[in-house]
Structures are given as C-alpha cells and as structure tokens.
Short mmCIF file of N, CA and C in Angstrom, two decimals:
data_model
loop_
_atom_site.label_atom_id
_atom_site.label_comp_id
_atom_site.label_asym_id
_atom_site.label_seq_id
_atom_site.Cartn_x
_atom_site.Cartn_y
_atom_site.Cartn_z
N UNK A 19 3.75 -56.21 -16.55
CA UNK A 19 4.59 -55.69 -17.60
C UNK A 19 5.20 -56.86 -18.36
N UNK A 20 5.20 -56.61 -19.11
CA UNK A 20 5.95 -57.70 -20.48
C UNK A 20 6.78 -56.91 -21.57
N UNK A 21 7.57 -57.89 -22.39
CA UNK A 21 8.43 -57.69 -23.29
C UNK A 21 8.23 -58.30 -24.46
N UNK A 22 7.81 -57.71 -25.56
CA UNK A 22 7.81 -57.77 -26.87
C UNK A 22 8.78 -58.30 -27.45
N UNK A 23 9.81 -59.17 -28.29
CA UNK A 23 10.74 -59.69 -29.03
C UNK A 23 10.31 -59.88 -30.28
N UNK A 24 11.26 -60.08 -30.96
CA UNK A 24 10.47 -60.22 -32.56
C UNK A 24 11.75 -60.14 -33.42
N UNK A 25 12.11 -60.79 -34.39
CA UNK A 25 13.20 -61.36 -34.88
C UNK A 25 13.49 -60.05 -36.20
N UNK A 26 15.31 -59.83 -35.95
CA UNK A 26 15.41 -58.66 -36.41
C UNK A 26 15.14 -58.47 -38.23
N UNK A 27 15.45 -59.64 -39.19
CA UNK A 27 15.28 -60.39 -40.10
C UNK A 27 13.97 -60.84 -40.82
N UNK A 28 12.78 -60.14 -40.82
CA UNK A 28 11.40 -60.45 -40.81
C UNK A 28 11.14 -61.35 -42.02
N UNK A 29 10.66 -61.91 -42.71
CA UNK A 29 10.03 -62.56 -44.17
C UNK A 29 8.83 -61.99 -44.56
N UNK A 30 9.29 -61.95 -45.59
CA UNK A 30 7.65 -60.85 -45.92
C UNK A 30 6.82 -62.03 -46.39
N UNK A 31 5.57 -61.22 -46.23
CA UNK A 31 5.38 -59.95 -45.99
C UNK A 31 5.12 -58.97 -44.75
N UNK A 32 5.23 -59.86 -43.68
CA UNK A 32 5.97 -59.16 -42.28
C UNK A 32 7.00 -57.77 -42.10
N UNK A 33 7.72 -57.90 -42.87
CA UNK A 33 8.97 -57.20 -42.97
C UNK A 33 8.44 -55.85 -43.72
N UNK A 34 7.91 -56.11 -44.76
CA UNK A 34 6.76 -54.78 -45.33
C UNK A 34 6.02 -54.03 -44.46
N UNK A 35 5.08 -54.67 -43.47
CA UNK A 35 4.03 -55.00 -42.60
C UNK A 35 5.31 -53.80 -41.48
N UNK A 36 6.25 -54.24 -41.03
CA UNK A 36 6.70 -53.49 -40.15
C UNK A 36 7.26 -51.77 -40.42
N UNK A 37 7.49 -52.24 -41.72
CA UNK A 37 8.24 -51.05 -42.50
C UNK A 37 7.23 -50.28 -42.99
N UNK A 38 5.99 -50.46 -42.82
CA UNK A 38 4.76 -49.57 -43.50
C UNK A 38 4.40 -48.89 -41.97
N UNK A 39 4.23 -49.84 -40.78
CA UNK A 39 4.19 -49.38 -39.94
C UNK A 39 5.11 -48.05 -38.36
N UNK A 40 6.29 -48.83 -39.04
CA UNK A 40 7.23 -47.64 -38.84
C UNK A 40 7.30 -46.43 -39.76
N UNK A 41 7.27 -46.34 -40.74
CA UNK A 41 6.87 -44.75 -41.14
C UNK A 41 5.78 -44.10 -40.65
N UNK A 42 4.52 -45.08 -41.04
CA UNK A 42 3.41 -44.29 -40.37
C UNK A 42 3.67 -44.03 -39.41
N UNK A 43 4.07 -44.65 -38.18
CA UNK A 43 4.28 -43.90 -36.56
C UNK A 43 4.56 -42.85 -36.57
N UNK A 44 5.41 -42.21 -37.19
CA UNK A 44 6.20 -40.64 -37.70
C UNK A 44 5.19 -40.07 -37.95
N UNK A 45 3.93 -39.69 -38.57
CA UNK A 45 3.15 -39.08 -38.75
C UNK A 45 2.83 -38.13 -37.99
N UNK A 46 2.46 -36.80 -38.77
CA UNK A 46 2.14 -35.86 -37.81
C UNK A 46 1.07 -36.08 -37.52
N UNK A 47 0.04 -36.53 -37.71
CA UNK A 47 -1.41 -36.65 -37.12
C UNK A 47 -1.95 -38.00 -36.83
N UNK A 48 -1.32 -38.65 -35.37
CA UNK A 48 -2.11 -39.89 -35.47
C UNK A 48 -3.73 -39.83 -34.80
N UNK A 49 -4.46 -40.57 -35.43
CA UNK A 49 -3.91 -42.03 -35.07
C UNK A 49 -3.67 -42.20 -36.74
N UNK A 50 -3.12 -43.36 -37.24
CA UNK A 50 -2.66 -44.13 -38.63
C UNK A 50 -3.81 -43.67 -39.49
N UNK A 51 -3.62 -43.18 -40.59
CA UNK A 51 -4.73 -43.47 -41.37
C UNK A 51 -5.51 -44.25 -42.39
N UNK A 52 -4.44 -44.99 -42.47
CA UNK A 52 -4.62 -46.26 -43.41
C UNK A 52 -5.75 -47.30 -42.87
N UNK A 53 -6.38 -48.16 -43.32
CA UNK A 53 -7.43 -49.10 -42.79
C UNK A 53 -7.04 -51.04 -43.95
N UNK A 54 -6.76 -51.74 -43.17
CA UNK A 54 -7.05 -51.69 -41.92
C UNK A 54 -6.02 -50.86 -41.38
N UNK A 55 -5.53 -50.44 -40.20
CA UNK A 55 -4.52 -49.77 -39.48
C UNK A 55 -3.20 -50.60 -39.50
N UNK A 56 -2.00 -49.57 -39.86
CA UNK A 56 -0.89 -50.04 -39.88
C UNK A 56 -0.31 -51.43 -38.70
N UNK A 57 -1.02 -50.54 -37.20
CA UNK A 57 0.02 -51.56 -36.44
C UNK A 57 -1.01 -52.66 -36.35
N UNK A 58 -2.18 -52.70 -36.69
CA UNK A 58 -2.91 -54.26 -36.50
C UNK A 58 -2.65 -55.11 -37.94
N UNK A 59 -2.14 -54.75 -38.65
CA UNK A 59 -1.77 -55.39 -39.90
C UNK A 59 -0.74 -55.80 -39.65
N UNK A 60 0.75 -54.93 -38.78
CA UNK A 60 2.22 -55.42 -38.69
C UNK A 60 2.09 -56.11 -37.78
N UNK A 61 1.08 -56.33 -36.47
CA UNK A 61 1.01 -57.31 -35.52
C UNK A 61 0.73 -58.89 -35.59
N UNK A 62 -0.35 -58.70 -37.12
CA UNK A 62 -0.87 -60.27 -37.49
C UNK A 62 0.32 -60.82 -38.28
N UNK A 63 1.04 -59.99 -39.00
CA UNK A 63 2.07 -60.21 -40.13
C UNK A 63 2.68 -60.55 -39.41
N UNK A 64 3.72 -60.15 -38.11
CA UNK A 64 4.79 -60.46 -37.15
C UNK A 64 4.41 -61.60 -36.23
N UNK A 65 3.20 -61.83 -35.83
CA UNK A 65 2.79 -62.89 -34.79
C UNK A 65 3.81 -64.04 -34.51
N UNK A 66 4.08 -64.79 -35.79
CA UNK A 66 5.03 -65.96 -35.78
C UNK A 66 5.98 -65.60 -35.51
N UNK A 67 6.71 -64.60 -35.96
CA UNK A 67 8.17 -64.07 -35.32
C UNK A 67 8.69 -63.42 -33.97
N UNK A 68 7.44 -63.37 -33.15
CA UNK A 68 7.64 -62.47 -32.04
C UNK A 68 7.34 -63.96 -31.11
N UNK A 69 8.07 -63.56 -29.84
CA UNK A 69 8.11 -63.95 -28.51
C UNK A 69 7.72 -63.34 -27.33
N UNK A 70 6.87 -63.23 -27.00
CA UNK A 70 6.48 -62.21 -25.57
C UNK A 70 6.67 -63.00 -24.18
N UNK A 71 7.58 -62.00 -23.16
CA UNK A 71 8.10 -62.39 -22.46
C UNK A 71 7.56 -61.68 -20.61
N UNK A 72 7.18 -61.99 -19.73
CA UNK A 72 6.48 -61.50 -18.80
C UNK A 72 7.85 -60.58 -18.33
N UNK A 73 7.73 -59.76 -17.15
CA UNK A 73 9.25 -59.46 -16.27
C UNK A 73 9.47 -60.15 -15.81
N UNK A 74 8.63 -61.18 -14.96
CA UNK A 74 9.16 -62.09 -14.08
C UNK A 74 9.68 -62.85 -14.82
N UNK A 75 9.26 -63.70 -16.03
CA UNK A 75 9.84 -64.40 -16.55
C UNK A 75 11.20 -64.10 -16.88
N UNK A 76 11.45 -62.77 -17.59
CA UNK A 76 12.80 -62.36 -17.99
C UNK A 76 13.97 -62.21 -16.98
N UNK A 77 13.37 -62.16 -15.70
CA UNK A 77 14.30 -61.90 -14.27
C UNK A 77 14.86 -63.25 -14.07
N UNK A 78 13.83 -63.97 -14.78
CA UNK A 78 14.55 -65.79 -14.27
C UNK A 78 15.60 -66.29 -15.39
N UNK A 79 15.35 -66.08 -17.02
CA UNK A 79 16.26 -66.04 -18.18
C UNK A 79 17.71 -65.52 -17.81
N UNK A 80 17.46 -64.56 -17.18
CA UNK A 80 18.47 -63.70 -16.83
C UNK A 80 19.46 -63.79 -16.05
N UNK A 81 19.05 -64.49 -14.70
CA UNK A 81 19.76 -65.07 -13.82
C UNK A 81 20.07 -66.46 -15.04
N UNK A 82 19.45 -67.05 -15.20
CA UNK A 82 20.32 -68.65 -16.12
C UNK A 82 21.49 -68.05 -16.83
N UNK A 83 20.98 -67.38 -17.59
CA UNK A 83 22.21 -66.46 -18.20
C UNK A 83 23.42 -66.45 -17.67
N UNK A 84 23.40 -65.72 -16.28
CA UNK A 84 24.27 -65.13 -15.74
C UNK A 84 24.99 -66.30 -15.05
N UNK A 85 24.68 -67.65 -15.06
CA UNK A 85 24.99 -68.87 -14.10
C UNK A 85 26.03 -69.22 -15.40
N UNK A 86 25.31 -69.34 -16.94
CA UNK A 86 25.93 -69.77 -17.66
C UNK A 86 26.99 -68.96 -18.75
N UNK A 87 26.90 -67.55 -18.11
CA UNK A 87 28.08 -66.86 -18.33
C UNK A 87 27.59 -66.63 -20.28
N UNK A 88 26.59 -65.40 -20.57
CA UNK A 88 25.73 -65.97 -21.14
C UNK A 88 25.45 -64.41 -21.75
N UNK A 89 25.55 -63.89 -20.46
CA UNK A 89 25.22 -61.98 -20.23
C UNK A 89 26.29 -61.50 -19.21
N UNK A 90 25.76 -59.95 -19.50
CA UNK A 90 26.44 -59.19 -18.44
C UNK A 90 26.08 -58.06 -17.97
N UNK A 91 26.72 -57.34 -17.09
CA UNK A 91 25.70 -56.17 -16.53
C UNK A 91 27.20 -55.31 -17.07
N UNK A 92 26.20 -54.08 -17.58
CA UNK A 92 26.60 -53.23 -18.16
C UNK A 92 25.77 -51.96 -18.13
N UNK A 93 25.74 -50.50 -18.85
CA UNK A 93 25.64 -49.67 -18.69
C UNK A 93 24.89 -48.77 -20.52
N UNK A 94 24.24 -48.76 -20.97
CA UNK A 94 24.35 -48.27 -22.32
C UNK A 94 24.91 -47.23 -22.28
N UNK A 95 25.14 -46.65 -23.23
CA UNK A 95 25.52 -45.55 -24.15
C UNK A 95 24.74 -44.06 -24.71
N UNK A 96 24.77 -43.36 -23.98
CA UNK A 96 23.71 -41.85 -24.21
C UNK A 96 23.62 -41.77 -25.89
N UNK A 97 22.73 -41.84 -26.29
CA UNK A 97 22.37 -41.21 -27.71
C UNK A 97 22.84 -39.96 -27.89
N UNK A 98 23.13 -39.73 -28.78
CA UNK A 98 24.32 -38.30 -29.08
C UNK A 98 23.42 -38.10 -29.97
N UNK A 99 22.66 -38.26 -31.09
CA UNK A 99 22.62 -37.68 -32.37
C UNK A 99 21.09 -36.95 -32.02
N UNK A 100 21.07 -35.99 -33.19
CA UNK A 100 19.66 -34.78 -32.49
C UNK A 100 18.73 -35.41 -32.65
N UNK A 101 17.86 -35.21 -31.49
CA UNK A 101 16.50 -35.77 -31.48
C UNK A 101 14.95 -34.73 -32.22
N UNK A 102 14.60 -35.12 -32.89
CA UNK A 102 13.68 -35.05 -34.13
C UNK A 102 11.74 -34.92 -33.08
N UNK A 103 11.24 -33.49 -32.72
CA UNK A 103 9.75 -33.89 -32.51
C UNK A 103 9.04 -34.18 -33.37
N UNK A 104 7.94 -34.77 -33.23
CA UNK A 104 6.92 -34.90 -34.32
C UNK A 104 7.03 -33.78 -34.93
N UNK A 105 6.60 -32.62 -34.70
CA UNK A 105 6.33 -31.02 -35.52
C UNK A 105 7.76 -31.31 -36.46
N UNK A 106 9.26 -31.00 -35.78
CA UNK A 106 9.72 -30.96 -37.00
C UNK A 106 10.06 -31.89 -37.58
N UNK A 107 10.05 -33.49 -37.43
CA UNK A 107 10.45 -34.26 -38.66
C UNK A 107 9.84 -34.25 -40.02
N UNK A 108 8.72 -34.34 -40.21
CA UNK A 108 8.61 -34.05 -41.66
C UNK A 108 8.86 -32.65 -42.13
N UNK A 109 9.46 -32.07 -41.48
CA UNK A 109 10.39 -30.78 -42.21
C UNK A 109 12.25 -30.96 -42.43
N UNK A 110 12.32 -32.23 -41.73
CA UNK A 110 13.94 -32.51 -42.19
C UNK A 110 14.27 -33.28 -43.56
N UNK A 111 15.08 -32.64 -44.24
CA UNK A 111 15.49 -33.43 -45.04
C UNK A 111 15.95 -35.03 -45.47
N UNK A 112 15.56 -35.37 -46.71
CA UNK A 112 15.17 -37.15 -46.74
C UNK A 112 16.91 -37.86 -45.99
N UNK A 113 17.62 -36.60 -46.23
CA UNK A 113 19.15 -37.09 -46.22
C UNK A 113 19.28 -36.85 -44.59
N UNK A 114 18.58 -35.77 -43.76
CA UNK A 114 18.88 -35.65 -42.14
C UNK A 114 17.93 -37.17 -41.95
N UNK A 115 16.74 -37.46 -42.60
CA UNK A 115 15.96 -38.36 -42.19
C UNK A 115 16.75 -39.59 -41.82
N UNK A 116 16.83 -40.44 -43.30
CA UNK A 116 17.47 -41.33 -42.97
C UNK A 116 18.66 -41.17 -42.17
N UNK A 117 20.05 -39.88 -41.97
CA UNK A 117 21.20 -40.10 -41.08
C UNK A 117 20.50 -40.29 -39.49
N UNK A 118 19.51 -40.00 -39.53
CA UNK A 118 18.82 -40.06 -37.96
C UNK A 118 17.87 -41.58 -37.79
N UNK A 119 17.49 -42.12 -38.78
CA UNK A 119 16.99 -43.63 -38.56
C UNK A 119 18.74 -44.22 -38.40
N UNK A 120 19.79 -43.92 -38.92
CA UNK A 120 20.56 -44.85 -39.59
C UNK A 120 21.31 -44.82 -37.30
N UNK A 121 21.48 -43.87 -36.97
CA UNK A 121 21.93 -43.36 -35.82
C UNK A 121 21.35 -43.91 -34.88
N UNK A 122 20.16 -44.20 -34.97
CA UNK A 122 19.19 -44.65 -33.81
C UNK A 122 18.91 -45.77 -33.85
N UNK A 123 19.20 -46.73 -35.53
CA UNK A 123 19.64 -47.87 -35.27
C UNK A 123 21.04 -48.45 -34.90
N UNK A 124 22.43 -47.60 -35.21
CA UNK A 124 23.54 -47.81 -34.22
C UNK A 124 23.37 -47.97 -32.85
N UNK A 125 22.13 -46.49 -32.35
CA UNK A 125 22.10 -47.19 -30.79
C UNK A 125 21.91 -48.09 -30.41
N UNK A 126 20.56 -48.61 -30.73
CA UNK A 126 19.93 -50.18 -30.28
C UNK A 126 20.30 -50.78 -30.56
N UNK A 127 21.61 -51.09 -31.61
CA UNK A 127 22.16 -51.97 -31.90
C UNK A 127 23.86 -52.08 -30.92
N UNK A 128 24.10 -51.23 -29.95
CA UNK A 128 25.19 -50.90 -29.34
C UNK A 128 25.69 -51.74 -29.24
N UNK A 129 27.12 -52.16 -29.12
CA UNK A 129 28.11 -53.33 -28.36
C UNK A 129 28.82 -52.83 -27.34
N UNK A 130 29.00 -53.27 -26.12
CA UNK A 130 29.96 -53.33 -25.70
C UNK A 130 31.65 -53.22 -25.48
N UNK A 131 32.35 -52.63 -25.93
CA UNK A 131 33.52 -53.04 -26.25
C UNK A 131 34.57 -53.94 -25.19
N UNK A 132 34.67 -54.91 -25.93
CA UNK A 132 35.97 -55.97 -24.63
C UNK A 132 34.60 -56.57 -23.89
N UNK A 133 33.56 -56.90 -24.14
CA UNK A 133 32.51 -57.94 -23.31
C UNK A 133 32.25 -58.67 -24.91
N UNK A 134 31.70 -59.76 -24.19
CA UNK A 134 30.84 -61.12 -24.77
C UNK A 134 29.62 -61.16 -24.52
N UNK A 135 28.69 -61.90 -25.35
CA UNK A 135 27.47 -62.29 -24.93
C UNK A 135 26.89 -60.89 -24.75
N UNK A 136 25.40 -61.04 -24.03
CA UNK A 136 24.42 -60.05 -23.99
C UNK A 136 24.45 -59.06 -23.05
N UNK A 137 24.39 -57.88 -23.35
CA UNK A 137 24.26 -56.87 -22.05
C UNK A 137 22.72 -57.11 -21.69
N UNK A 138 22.90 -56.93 -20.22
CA UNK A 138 21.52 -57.00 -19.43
C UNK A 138 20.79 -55.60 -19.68
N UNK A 139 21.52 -54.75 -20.01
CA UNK A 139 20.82 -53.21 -20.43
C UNK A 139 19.44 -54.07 -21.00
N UNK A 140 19.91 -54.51 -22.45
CA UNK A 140 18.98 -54.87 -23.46
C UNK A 140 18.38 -55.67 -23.42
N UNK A 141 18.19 -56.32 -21.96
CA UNK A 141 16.28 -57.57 -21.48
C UNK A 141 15.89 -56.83 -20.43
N UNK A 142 16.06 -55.52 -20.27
CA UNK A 142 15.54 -55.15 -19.21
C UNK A 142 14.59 -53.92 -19.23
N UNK A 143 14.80 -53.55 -20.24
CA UNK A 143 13.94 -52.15 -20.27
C UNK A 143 12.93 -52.51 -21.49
N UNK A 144 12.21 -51.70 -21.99
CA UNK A 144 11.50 -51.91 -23.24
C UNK A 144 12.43 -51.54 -24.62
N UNK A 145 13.34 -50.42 -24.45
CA UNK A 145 14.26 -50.12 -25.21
C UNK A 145 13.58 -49.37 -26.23
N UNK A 146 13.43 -49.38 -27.51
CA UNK A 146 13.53 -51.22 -28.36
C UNK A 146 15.26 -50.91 -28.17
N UNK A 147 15.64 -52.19 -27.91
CA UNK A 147 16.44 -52.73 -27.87
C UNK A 147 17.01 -53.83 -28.95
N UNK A 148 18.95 -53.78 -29.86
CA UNK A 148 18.61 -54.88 -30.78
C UNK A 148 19.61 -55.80 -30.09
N UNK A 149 18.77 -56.84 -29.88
CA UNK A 149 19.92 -58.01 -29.40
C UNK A 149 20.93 -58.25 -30.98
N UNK A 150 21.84 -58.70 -31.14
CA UNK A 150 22.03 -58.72 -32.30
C UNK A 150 22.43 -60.38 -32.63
N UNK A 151 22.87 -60.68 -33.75
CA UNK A 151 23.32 -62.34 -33.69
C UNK A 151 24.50 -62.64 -33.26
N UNK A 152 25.66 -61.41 -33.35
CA UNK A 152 27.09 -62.15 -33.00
C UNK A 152 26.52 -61.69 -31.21
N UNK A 153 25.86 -61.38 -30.95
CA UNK A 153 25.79 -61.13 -29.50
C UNK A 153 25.37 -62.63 -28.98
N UNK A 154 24.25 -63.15 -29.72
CA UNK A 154 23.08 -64.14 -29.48
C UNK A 154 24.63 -65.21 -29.73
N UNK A 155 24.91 -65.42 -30.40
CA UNK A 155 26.21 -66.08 -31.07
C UNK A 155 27.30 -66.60 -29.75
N UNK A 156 27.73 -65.33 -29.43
CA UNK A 156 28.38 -65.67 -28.40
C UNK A 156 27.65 -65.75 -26.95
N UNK A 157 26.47 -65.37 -26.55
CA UNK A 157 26.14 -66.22 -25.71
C UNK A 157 25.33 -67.63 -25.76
N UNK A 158 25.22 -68.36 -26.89
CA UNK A 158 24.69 -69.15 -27.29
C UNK A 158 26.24 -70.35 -27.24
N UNK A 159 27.38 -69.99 -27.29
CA UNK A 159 28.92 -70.59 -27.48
C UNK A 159 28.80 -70.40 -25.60
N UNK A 160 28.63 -69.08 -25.16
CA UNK A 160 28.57 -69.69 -23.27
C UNK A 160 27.90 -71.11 -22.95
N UNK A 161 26.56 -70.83 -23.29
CA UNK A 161 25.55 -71.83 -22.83
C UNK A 161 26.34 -72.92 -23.27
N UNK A 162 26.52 -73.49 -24.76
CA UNK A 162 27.18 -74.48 -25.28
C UNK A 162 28.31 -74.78 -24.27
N UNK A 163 28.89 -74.59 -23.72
CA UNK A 163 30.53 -74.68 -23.14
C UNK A 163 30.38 -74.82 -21.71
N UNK A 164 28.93 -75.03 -21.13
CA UNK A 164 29.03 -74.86 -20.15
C UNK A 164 27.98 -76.17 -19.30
N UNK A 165 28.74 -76.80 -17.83
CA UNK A 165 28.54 -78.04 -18.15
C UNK A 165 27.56 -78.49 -17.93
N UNK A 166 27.07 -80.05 -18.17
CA UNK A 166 25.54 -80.08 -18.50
C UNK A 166 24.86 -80.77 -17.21
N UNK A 167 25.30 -80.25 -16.37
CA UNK A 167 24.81 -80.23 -14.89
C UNK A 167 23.94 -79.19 -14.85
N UNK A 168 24.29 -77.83 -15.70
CA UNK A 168 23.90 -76.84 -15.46
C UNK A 168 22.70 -76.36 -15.82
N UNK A 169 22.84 -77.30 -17.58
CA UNK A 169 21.82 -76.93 -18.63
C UNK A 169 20.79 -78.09 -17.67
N UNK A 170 21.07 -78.85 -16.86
CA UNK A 170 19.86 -80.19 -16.00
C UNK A 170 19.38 -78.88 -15.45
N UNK A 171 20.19 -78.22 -14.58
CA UNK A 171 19.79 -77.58 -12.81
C UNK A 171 18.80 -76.04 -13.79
N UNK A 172 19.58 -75.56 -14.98
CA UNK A 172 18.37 -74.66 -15.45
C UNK A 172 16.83 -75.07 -15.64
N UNK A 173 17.29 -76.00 -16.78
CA UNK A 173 15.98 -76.35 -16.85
C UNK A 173 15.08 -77.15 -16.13
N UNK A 174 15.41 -77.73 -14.76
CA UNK A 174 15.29 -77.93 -13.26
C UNK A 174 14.60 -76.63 -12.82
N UNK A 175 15.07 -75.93 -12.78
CA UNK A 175 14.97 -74.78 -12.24
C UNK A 175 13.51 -73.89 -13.24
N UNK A 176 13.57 -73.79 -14.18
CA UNK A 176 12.81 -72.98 -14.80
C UNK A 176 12.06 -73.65 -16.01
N UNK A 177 11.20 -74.68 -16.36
CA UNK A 177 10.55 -75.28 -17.35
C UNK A 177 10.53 -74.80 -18.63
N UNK A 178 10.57 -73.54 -18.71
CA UNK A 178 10.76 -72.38 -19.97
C UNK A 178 12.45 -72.13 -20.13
N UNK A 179 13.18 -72.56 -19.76
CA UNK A 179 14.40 -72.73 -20.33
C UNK A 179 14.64 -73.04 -21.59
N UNK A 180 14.28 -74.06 -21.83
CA UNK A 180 14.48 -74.48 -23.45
C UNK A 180 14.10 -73.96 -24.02
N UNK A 181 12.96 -73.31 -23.86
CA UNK A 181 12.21 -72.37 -25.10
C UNK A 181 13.14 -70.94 -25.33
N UNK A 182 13.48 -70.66 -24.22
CA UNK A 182 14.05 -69.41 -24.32
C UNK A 182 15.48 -69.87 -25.42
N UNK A 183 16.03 -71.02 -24.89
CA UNK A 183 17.35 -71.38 -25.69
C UNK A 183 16.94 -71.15 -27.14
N UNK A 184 15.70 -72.15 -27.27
CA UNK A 184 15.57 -72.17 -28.85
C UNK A 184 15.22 -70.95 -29.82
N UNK A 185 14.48 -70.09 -28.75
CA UNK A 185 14.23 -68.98 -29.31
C UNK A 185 15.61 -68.16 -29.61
N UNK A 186 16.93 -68.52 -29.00
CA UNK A 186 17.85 -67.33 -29.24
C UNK A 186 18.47 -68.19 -30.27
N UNK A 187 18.66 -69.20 -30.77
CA UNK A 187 19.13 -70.35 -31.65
C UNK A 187 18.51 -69.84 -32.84
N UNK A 188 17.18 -69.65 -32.90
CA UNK A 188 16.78 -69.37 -34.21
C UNK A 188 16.74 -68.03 -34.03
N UNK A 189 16.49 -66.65 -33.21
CA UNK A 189 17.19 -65.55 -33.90
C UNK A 189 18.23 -65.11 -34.47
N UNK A 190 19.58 -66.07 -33.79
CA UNK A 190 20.72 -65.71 -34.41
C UNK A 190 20.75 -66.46 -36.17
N UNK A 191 19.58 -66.75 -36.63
CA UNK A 191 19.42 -67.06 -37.78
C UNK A 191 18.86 -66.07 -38.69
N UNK A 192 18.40 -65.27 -37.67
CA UNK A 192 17.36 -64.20 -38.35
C UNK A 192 17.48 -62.71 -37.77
N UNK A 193 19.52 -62.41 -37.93
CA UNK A 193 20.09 -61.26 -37.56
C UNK A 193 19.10 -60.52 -36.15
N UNK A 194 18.88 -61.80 -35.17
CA UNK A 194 18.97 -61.29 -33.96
C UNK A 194 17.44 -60.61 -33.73
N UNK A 195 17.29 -60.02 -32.48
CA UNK A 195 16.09 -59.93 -31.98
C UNK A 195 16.19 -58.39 -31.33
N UNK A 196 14.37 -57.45 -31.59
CA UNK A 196 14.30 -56.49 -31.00
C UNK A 196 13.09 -56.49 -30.01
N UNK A 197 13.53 -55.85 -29.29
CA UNK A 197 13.06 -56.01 -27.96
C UNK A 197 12.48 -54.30 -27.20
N UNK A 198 11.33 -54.66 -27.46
CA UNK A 198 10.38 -53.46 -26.87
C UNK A 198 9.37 -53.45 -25.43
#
C-alpha cells in the first residue's frame, strides 16, 4: 500500500488536467469518455508535483514527526453534509453542487482546534486528505526549533528524511498537500 501526495496549488496546465479530471469522475457512466482519458492525462500533467509514499515509509516520517513535535494524534471529524450517489448528482442543482464540493473540501481540509502542526488522521489513511500550509507551517517551525542532535539522529535514522523535509518546505509554498 502507498500514498499518493500532490501539491494543493497545481501550475497549469496540471491544475486544468486535475480539474477536467475531477468532474469527469462524477459521471454517470464510467469509464471517462474523453481520449486520451482524463486520469492518464491528469497523472502525466501532475507527475512533478506528486510524491508517493510507501506505508512503511510513512510509519517512519511519522514517528520523526512525533520525536520532533511536528504532528499529533488526533481523531477527524464526521462529515455532516448530504452525501450525493452517482444516480442523483447530476440531478442536483449547480448551487446544491458546488455547496457540496465547497463542504467536502472544508472536510479534508479540517483543523484541529487548540493543536499545532499535523494531525496523524491525515498520513494515515488514503483520505484524500488536505494537509494544508499553515499546518505544514507550523510543523515545519517544530522541526526548525528543535535541536540538531535530532535533525543528525533522524536523518541517522531514516536516509529519506530530508526528502520528506523538503518536500513539506516546498508544499507549504504551494497551499499544502493532498493526500490519497
């Protein structure tokens, strides 16, 4: 099992590429009908922006995290707003449409209230999940603050440390990262 990432902020024509491909998914009749196909077009477009991450790998990020005070364990938040089947969404209105994209991106985008840094909810499941930047932000100010015995014994510890750092360095440039 692995984890998909991919920066929330796309550059087009990536960002098109995703947004052509998220409507089509909605479709009542897949598979896509467009050619080439939506998601092999948003996959080549996104390539540079995405990070794929093993479980094991993410179990080890995770613990560094948690050494460098970085994340936290937490609990999400039940989705409240009505859930839409294929059959009836293209019978809801453009105005229920979007209040139900706009809702379901509040979820994945959840905070915490009174925590810092990253909930572990959101590297652990497929979600999609949105890390966001003031999240990445403030655990990026943990790591920073924390002493550099630690940032030795991580990346001691795990060779892919740095990459993971740099990767959250430049999402919080590019309103943060989603995670599927």
């Amino acid at each position: 099992m692995s984890y998909d990432l991919e920066w929330v902020d796309l550059p087009e024509p990536a960002a098109s590429g995703r947004a052509r491909y998220d409507a089509c998914d909605w479709l009542d009749a897949p598979p896509c009908p467009h050619d080439p196909p939506c998601l092999d077009t948003y996959l080549t477009l996104a390539a540079p922006y995405q990070f794929h991450v093993t479980i094991f790998s993410m179990d080890r990020y995770i613990a560094g995290m948690h050494w460098a005070g970085m994340c936290f364990d937490a609990e999400p938040q039940p989705f409240t707003a009505r859930q839409y089947s294929h059959e009836e969404w293209p019978a809801a209105s453009p105005a229920e449409q979007q209040a139900h994209c706009d809702a379901r991106l509040a979820y994945h985008a959840q905070r915490v209230p009174g925590r810092t840094g990253i909930p572990v909810f959101k590297l652990t499941s497929n979600g999609p999940w949105t890390v966001t930047a003031e999240e990445i932000e403030e655990a990026l100010t943990a790591h920073d603050a924390a002493p550099a015995e630690l940032h030795a014994q991580l990346a001691s510890d795990n060779e892919y440390w740095p990459l993971w750092v740099d990767w959250l360095r430049t999402c919080r440039e590019h309103g943060g990262f989603r995670l599927e």
